[in-house]
Coordinates of C-alpha atoms and ligand atoms in Angstrom, one line a residue:
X251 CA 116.8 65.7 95.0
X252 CA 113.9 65.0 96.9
X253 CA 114.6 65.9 100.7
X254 CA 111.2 65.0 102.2
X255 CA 110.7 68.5 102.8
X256 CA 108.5 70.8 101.3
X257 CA 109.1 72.4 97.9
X258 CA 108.6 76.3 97.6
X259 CA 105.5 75.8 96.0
X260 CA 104.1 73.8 99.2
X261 CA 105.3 76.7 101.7
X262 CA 103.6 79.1 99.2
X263 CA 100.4 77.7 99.0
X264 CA 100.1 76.8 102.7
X265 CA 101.0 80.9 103.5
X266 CA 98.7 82.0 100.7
X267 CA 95.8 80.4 102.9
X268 CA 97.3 81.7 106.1
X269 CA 97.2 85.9 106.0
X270 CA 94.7 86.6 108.9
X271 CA 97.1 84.8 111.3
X272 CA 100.1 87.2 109.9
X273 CA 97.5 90.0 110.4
X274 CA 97.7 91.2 113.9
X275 CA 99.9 93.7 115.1
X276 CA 99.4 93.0 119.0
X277 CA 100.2 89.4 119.1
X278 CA 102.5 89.1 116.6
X279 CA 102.7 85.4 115.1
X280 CA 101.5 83.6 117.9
X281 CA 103.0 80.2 116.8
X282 CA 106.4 81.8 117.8
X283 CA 107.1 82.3 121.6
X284 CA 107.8 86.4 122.4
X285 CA 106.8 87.4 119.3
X286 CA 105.1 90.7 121.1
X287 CA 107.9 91.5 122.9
X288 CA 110.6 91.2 120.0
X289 CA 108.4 93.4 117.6
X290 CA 108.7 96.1 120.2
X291 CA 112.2 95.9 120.5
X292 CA 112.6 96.1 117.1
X293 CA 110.5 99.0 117.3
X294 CA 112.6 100.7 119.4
X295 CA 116.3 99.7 118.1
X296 CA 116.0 100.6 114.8
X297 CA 115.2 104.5 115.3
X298 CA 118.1 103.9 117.9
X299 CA 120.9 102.5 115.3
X300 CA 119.8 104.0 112.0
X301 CA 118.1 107.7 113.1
X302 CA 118.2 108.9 109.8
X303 CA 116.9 106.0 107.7
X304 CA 115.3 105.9 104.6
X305 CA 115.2 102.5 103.0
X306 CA 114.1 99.1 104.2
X307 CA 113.2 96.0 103.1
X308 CA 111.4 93.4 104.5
X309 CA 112.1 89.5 103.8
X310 CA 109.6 87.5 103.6
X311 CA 107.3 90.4 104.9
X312 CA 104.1 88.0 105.5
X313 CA 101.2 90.8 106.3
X314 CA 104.0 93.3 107.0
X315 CA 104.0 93.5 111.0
X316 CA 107.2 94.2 111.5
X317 CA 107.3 97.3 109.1
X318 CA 104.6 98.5 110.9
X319 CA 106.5 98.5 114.0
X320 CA 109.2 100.2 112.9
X321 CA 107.1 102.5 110.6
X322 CA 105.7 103.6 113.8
X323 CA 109.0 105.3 115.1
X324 CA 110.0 106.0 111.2
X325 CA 107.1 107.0 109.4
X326 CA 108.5 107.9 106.0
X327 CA 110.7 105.0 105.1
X328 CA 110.4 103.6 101.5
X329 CA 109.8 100.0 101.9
X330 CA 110.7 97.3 99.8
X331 CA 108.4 94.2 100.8
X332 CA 109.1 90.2 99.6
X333 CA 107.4 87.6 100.2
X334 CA 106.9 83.9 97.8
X335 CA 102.8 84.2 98.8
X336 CA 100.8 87.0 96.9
X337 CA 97.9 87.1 99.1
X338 CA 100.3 88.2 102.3
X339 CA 101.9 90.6 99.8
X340 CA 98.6 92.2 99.1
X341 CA 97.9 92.4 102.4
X342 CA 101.3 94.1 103.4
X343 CA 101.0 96.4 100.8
X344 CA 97.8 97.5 102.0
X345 CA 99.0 97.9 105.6
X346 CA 102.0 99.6 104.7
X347 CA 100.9 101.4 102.5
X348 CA 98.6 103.2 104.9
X349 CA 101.7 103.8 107.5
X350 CA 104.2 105.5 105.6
X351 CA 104.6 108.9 103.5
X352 CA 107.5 106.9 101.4
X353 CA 107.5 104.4 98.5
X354 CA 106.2 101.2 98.7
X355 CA 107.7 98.5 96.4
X356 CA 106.5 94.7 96.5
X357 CA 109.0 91.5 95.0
X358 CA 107.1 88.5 94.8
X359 CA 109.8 86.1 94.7
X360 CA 112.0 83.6 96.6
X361 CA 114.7 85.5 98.3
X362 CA 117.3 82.7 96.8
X363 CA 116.3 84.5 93.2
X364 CA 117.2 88.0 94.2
X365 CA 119.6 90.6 93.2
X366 CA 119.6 93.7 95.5
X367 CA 120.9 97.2 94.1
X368 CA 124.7 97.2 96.4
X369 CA 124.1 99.3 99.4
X370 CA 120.6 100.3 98.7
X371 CA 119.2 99.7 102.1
X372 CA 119.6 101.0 105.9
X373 CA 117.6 98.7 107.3
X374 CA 117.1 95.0 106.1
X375 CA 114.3 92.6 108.2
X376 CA 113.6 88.6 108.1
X377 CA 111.5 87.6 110.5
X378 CA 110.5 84.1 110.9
X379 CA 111.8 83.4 107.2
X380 CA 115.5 82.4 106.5
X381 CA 114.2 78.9 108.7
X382 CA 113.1 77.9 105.1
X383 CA 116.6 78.4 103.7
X384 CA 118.1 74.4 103.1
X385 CA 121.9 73.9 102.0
X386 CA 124.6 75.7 103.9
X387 CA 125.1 78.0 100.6
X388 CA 121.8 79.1 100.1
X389 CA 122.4 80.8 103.6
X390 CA 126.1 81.9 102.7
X391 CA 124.6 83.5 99.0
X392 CA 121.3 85.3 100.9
X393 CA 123.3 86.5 103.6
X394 CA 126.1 87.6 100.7
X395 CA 123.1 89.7 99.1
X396 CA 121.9 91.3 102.6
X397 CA 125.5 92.7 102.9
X398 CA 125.8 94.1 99.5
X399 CA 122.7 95.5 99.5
X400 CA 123.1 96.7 102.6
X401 CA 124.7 100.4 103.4
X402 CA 128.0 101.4 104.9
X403 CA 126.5 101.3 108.6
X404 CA 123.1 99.5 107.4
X405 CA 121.6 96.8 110.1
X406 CA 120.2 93.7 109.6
X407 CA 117.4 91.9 111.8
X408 CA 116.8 88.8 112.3
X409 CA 114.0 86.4 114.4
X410 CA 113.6 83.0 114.1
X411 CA 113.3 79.7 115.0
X412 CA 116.9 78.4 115.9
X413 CA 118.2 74.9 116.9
X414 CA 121.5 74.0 119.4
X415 CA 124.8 72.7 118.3
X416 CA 124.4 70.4 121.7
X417 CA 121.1 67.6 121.1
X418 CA 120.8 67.8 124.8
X419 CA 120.1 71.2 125.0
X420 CA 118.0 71.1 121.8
X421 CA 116.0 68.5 123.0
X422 CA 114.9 70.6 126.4
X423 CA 114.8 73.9 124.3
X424 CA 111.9 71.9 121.7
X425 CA 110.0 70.6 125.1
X426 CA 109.7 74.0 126.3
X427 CA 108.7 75.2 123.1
X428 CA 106.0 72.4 123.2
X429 CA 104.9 73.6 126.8
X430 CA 104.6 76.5 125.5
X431 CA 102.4 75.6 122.3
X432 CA 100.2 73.2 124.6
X433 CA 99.1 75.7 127.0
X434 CA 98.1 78.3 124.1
X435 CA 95.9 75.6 122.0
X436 CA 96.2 72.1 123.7
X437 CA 98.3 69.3 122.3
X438 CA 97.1 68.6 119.1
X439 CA 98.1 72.2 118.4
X440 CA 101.1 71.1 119.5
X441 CA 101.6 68.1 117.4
X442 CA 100.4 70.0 114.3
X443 CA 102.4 73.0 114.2
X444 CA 105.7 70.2 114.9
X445 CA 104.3 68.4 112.0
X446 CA 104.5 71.4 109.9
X447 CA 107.8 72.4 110.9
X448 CA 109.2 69.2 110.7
X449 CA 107.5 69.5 106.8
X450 CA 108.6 72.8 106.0
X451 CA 111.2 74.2 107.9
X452 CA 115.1 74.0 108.3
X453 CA 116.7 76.3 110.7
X454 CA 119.8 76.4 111.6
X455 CA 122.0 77.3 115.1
X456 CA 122.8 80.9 116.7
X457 CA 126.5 80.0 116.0
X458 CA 126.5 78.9 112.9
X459 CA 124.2 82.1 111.6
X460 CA 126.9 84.5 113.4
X461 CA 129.6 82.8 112.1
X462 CA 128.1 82.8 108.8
X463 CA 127.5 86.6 109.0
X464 CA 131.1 87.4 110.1
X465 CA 132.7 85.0 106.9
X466 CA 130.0 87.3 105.2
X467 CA 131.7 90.6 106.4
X468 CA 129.6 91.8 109.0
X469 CA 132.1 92.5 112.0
X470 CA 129.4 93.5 114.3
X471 CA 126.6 91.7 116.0
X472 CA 124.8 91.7 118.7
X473 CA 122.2 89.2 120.2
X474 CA 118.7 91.0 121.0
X475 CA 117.1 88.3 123.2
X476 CA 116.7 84.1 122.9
X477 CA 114.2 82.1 124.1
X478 CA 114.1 78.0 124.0
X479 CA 113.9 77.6 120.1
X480 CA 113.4 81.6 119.0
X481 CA 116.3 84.5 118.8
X482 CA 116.8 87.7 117.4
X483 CA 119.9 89.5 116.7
X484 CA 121.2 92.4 114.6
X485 CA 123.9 92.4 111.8
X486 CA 125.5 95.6 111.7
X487 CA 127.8 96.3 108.6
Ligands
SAM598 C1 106.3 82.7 109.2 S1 105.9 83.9 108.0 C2 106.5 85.4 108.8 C3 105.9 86.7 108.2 C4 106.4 88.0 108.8 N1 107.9 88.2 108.6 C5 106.1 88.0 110.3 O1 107.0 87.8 111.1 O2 105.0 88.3 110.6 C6 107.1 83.6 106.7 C7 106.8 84.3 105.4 O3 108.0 84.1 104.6 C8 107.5 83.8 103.3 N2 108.5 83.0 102.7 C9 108.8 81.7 102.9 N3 109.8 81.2 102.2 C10 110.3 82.3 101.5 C11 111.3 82.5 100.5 N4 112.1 81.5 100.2 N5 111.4 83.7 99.9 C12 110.6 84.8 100.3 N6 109.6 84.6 101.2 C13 109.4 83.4 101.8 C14 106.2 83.1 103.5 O4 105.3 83.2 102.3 C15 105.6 83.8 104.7 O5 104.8 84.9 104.3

């Protein structure tokens, strides 16, 4: 079925050209509004709700900044690191590689494809990832496989790019996010990173990712912060 959107070979190829941008630690991804300030609150949550963790793994880990962050408060986590683009996964494994004592495993593959070991992980990230996810039940099966593989107790976190049930409130959420792009780079920065996401990308709404996680099994979550088009939140199982 041809959807007008890019296939997973597209998004790989354009990330495969893209590392350096996924490289820096300080700024985050800079196409993404509070991307600084929602690393370091992951940094700090995740020693907070799982103090005695040893596992995680990273969706869709890009360079692997946010298991850096949290490698700084947990320094000997194994860490399982996925992503469809080898050249990121080289890079993460590099980076990580240098921040922890524990294993470091990388999975290049397309999260769809995967079959995690049940309850295998304490801590499970995607940042800026499950936006490529299409049908309604490619989200219900991944988020299926995050709570199996998940432990008794085991968090997941999540930021991304969101929409709004409501198209008014979309529509004033996407302007800011346009303000926001305009003043960093101009507006043809703006125009191109729309043109990409209108290309590549399919998120979904706050609600209907919470209400997917509880019809998943996760009784608990808890929204970290939103802002226009980007939130985080944590799955707790
Ligand atoms: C926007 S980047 C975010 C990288 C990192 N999480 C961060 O926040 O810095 C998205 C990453 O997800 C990867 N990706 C996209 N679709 C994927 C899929 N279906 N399965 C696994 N990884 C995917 C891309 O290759 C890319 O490295």
């Amino acid at each position: 079925m041809n959807t007008g959107k890019a296939t997973v070979d597209e998004i790989r190829h354009r990330f495969d050209q893209d590392v350096e941008r996924f490289s820096n630690l300080e700024t985050g991804q800079s196409a993404t509004m509070d991307a600084p300030l929602v690393l370091d609150l992951i940094r700090q949550l995740v020693p907070a709700t799982n103090p005695a963790a040893r596992a995680m793994f990273d969706i869709g880990c890009g360079a692997g900044n946010f298991t850096l962050k949290i490698l700084q408060m947990l320094p000997n986590l194994d860490c399982t690191l996925m992503d469809l683009s080898l050249p990121m996964l080289q890079r993460a494994r590099q980076r990580v590689g240098a921040a922890t004592t524990g294993r470091v495993t990388c999975l290049q593959t397309d999260i769809r494809d995967y079959t995690a070991t049940p309850e295998s992980f304490d801590v499970i990230v995607a940042a800026a990832v499950l936006h490529h996810l299409r049908a309604e039940q490619e989200w219900r099966s991944v988020f299926q496989m995050i709570y199996r593989a998940l432990k008794p107790g085991g968090t997941f976190w999540v930021w991304d790019m969101i929409t709004h049930d409501t198209p008014a409130v979309q529509t004033i959420m996407q302007q800011s996010f346009g303000q926001y792009l305009s003043a960093q780079k101009g507006t043809d920065y703006r125009d191109a990173v729309f043109t990409y996401i209108e290309k590549e990308d399919s998120p979904t709404s706050l609600n209907f990712q919470l209400n997917m996680l509880r019809q998943t099994g996760f009784q608990t979550t808890e929204i970290l912060h939103k802002t226009a088009v980007f939130a985080a939140y944590v799955a707790i199982k």
